[in-house]
Short mmCIF file of N, CA, C and O in Angstrom, two decimals:
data_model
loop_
_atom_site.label_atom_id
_atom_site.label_comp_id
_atom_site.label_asym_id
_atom_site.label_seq_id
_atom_site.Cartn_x
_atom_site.Cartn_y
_atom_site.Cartn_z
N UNK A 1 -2.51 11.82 -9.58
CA UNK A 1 -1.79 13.08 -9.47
C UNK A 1 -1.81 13.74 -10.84
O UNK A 1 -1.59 12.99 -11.79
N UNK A 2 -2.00 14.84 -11.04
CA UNK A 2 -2.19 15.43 -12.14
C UNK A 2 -0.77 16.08 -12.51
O UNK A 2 0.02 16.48 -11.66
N UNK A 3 -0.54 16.12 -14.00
CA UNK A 3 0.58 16.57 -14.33
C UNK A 3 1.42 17.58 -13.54
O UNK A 3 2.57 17.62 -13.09
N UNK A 4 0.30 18.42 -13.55
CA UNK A 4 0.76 20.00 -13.00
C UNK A 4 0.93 20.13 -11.32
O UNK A 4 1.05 21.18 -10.69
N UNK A 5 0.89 18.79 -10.81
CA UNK A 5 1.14 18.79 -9.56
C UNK A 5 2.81 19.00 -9.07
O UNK A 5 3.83 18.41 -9.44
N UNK A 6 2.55 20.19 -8.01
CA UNK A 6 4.10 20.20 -8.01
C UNK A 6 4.62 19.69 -6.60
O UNK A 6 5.64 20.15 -6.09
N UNK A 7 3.67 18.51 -5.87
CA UNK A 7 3.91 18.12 -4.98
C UNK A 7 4.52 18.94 -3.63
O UNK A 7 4.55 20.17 -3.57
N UNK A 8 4.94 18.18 -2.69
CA UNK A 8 5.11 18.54 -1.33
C UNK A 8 6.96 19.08 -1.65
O UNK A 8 7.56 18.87 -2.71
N UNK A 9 7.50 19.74 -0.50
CA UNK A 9 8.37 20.24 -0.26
C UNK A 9 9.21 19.20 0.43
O UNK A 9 8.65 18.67 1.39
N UNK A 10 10.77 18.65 0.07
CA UNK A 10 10.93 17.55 0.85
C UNK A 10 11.57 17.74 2.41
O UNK A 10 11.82 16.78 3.14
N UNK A 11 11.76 19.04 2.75
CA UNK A 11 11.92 19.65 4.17
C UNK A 11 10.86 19.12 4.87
O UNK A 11 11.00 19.24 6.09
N UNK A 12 9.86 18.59 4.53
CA UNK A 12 8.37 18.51 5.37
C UNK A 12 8.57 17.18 6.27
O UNK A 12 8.27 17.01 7.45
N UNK A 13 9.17 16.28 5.35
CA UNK A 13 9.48 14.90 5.56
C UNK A 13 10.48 14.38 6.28
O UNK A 13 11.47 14.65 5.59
N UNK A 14 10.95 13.66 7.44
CA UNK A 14 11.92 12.70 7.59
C UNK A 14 12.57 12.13 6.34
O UNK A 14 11.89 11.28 5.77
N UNK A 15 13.97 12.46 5.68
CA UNK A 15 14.15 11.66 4.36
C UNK A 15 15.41 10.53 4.61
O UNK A 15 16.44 11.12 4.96
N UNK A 16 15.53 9.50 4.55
CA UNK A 16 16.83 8.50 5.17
C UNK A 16 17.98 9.65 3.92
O UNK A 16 18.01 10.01 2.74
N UNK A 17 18.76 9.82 5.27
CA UNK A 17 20.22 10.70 4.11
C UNK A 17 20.97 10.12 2.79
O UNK A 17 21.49 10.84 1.93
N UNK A 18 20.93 8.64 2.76
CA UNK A 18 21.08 8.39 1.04
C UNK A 18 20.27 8.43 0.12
O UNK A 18 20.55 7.95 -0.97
N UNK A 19 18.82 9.15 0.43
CA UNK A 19 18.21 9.75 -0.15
C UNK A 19 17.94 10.83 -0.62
O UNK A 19 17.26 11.08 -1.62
N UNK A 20 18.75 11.96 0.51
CA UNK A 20 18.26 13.34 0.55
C UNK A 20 18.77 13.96 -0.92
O UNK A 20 18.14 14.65 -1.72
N UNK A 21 20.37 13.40 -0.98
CA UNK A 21 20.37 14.19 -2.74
C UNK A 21 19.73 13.90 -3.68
O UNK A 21 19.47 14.90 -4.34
N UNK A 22 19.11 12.45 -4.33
CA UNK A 22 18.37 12.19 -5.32
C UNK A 22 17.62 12.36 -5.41
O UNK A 22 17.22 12.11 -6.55
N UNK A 23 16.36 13.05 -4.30
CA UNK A 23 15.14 12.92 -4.39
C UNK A 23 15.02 14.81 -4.03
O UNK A 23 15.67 15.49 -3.24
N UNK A 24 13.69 15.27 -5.21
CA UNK A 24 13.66 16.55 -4.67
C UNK A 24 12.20 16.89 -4.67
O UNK A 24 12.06 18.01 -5.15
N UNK A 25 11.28 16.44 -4.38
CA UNK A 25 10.23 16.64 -3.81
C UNK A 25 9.65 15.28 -3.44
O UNK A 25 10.27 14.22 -3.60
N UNK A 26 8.16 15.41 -2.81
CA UNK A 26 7.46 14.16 -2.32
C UNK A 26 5.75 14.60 -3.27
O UNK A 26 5.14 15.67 -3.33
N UNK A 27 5.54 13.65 -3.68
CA UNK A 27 4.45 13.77 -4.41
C UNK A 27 3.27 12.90 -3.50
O UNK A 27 2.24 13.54 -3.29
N UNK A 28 3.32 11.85 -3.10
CA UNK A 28 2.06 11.46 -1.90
C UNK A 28 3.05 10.91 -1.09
O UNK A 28 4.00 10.15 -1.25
N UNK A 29 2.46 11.59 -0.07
CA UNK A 29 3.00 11.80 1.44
C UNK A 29 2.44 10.08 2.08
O UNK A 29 1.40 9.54 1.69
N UNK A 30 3.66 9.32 3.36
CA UNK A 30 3.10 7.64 3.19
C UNK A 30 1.81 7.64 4.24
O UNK A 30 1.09 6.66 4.43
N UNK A 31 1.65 8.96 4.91
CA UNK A 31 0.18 9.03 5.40
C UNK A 31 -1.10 9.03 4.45
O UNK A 31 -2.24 8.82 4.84
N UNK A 32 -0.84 9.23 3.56
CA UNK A 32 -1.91 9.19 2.24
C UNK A 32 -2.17 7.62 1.77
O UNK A 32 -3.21 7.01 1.53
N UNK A 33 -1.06 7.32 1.75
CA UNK A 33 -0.82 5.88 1.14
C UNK A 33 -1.56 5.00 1.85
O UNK A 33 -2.47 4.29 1.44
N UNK A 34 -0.94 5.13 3.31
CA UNK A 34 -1.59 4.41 4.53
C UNK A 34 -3.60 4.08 4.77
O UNK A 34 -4.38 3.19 5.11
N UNK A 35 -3.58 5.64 4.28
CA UNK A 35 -5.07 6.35 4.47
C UNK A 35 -5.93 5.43 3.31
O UNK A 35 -6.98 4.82 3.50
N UNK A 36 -5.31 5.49 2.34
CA UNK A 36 -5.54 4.92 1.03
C UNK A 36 -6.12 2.83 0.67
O UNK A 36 -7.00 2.11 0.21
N UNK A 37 -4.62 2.86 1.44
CA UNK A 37 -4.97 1.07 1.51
C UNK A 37 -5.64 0.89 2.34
O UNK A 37 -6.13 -0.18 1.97
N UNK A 38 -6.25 1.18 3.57
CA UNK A 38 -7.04 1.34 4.82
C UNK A 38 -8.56 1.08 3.99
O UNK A 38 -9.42 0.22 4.15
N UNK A 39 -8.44 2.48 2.85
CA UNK A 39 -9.39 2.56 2.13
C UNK A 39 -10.15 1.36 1.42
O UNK A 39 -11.31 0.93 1.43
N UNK A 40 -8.66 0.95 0.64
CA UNK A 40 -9.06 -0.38 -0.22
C UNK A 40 -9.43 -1.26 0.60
O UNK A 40 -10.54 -1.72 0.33
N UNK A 41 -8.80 -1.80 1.77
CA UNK A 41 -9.19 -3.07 2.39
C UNK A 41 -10.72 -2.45 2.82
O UNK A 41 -11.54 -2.79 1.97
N UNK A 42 -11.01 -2.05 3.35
CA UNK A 42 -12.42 -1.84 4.03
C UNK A 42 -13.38 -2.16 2.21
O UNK A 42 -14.17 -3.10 2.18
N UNK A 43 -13.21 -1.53 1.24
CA UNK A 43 -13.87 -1.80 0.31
C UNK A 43 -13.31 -3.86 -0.25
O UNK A 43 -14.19 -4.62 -0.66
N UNK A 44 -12.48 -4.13 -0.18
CA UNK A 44 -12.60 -5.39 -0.25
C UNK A 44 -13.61 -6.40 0.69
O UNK A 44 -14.39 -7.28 0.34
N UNK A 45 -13.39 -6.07 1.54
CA UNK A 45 -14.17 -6.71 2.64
C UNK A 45 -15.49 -5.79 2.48
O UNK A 45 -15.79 -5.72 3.67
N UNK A 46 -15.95 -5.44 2.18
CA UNK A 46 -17.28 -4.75 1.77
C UNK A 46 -17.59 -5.78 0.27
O UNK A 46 -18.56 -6.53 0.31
N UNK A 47 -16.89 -5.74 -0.72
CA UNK A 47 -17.14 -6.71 -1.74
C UNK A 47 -17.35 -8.00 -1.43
O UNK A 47 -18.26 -8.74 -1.78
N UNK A 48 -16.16 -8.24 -0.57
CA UNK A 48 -16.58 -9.63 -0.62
C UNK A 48 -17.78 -10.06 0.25
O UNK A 48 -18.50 -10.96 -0.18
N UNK A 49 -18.00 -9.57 1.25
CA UNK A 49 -19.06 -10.08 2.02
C UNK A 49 -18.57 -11.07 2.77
O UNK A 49 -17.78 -10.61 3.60
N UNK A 50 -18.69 -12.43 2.86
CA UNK A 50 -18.27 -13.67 3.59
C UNK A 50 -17.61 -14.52 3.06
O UNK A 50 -17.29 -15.60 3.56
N UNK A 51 -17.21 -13.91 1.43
CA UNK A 51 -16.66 -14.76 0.54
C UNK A 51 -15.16 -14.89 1.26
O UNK A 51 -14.69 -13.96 1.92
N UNK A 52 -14.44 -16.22 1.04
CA UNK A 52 -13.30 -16.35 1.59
C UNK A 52 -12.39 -15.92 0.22
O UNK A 52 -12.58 -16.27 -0.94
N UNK A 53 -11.26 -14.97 0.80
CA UNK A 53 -10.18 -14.04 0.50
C UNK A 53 -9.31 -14.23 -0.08
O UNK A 53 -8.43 -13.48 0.35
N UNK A 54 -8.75 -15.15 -1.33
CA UNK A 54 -7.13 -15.24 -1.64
C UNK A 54 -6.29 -14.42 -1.82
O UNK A 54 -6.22 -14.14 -3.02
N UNK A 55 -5.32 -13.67 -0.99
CA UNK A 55 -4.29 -13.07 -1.46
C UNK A 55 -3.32 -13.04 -1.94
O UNK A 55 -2.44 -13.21 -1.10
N UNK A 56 -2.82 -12.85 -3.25
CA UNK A 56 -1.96 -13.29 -4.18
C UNK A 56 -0.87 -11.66 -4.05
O UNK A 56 -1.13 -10.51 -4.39
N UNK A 57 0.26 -12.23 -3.48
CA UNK A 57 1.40 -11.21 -3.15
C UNK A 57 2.41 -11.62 -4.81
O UNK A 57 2.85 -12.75 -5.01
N UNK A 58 2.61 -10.39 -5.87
CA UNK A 58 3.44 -10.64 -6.96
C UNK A 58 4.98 -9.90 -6.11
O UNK A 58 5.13 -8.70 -5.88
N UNK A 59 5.78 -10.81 -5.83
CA UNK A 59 7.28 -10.32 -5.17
C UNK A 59 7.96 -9.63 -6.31
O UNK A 59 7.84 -9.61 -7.53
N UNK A 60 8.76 -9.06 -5.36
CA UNK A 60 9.51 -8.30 -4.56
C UNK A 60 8.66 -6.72 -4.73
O UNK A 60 7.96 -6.53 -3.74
N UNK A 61 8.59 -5.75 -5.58
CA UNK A 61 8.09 -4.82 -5.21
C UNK A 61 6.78 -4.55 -4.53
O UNK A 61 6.53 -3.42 -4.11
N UNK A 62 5.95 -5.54 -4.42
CA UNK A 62 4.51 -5.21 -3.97
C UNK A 62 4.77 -5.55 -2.60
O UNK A 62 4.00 -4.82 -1.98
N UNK A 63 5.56 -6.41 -1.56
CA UNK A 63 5.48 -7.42 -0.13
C UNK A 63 5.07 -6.04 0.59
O UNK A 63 3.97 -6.04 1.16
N UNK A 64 5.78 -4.94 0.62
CA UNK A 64 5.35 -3.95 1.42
C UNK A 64 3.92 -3.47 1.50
O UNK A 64 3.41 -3.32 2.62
N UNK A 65 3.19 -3.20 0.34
CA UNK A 65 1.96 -2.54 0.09
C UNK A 65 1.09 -4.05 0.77
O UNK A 65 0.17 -4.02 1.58
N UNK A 66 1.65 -5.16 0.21
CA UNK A 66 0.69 -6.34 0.11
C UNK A 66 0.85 -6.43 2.19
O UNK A 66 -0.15 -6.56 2.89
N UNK A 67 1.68 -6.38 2.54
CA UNK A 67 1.44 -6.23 3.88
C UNK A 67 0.85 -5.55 4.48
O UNK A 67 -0.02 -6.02 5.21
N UNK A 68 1.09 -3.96 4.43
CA UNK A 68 0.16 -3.16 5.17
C UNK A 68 -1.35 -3.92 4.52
O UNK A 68 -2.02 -4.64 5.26
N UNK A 69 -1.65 -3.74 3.46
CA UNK A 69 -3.13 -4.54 2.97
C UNK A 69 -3.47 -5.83 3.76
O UNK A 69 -4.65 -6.11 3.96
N UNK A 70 -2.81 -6.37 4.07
CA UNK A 70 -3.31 -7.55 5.02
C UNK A 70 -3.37 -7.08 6.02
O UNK A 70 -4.30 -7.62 6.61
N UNK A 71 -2.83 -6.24 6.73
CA UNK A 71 -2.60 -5.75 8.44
C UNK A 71 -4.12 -4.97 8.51
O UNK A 71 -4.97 -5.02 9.40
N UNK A 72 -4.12 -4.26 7.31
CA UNK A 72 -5.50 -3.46 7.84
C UNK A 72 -7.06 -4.40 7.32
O UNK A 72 -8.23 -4.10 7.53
N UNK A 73 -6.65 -5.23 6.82
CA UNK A 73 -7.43 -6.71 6.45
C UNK A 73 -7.74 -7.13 7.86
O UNK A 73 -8.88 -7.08 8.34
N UNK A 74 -6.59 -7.60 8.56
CA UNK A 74 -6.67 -8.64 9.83
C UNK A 74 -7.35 -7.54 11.18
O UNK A 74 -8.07 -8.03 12.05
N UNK A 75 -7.06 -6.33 11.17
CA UNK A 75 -7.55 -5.34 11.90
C UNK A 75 -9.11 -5.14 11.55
O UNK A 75 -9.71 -4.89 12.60
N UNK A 76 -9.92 -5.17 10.52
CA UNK A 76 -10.92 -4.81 9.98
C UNK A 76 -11.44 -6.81 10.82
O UNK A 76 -12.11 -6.84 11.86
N UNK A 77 -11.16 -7.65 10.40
CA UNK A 77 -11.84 -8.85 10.69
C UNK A 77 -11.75 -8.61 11.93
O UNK A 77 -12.87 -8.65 12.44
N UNK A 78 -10.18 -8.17 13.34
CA UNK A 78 -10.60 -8.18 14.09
C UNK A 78 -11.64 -7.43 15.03
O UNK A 78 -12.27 -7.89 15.99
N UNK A 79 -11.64 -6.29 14.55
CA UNK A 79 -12.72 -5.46 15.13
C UNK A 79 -13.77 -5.16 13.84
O UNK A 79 -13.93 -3.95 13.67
N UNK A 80 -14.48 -5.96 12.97
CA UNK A 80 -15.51 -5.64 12.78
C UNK A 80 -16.77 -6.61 13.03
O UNK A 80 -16.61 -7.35 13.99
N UNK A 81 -17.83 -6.73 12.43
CA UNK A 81 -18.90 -7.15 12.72
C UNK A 81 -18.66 -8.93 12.15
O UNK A 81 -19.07 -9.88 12.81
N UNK A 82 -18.07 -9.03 11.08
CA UNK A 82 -17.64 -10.60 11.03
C UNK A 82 -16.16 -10.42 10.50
O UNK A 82 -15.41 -9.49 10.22
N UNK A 83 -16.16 -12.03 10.52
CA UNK A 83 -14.63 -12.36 10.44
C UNK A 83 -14.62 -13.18 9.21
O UNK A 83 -15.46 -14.08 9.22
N UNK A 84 -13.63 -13.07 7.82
CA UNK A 84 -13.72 -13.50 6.64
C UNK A 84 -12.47 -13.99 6.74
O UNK A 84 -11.67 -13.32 7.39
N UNK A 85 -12.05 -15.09 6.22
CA UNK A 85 -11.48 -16.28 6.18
C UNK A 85 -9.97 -15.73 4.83
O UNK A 85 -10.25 -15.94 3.65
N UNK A 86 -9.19 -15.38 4.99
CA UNK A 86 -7.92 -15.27 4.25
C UNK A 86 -6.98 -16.01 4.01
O UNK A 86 -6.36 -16.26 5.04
N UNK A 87 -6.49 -16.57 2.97
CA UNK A 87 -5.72 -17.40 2.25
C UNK A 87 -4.48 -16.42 1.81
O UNK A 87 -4.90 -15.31 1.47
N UNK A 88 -3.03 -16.58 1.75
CA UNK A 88 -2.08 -15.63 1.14
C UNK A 88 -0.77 -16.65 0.56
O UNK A 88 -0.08 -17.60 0.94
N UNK A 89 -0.92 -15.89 -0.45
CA UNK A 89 0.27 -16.80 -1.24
C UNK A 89 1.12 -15.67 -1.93
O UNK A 89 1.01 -14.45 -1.99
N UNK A 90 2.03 -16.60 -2.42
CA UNK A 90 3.63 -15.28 -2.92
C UNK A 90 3.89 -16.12 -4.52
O UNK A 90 3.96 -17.31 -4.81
N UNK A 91 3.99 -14.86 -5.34
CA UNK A 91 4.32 -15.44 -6.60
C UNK A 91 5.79 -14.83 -6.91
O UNK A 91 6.20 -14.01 -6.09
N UNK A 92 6.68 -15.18 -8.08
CA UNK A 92 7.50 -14.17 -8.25
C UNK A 92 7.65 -14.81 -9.97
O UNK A 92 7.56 -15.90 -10.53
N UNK A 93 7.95 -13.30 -10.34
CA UNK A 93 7.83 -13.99 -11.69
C UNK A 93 9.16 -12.84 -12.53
O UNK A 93 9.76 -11.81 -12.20
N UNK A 94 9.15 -13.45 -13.36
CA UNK A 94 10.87 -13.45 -14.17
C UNK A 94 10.74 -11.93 -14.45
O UNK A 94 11.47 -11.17 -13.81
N UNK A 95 9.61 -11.30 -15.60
CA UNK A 95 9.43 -10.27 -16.26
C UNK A 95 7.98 -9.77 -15.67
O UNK A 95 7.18 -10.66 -15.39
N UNK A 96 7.60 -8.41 -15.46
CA UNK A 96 6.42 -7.65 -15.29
C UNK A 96 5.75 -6.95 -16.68
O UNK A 96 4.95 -6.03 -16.83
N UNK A 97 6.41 -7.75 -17.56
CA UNK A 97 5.70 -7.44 -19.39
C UNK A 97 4.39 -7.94 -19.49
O UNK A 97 3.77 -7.84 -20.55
#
């Protein structure tokens, strides 16, 4: 996103109401996001080829992203041309320094 982006309008959005005062615009919309990791997994599984997969989940802020990324992981093995072998593990660690 570039500085000068002045993002989306937050009328556009469903916002949960203990949100609606703190927050005053939306800068990527979670259809983008969605669109996005969809993106990445198809290019992982393009990298790897047949190589088998470790997924290393760093907790608590990533479980969400790291999920949809596996969902469109397990969707891509099930409907594509092969099926690549996934391993997933959870770390959590004290400091993100």
């Amino acid at each position: 996103i570039r500085d000068e982006e002045s993002g989306y309008n937050k009328n556009l959005f469903c916002i949960p109401k203990h949100y609606e005062e703190d927050l005053e615009r939306v800068f990527i919309p979670h259809g983008l996001i969605l669109d996005r990791t969809e993106r990445l997994a198809r290019d992982i599984m393009q990298d790897m080829g047949s190589h088998h997969i470790v997924a290393l989940c760093v907790l608590k802020g990533g479980y969400k992203f790291f999920a949809d990324l596996l969902d469109c992981i397990k969707a891509l093995n099930q409907n594509g041309d092969k099926s690549v072998p996934v391993t997933v593990d959870f770390v959590r660690t004290k400091s993100y320094y």
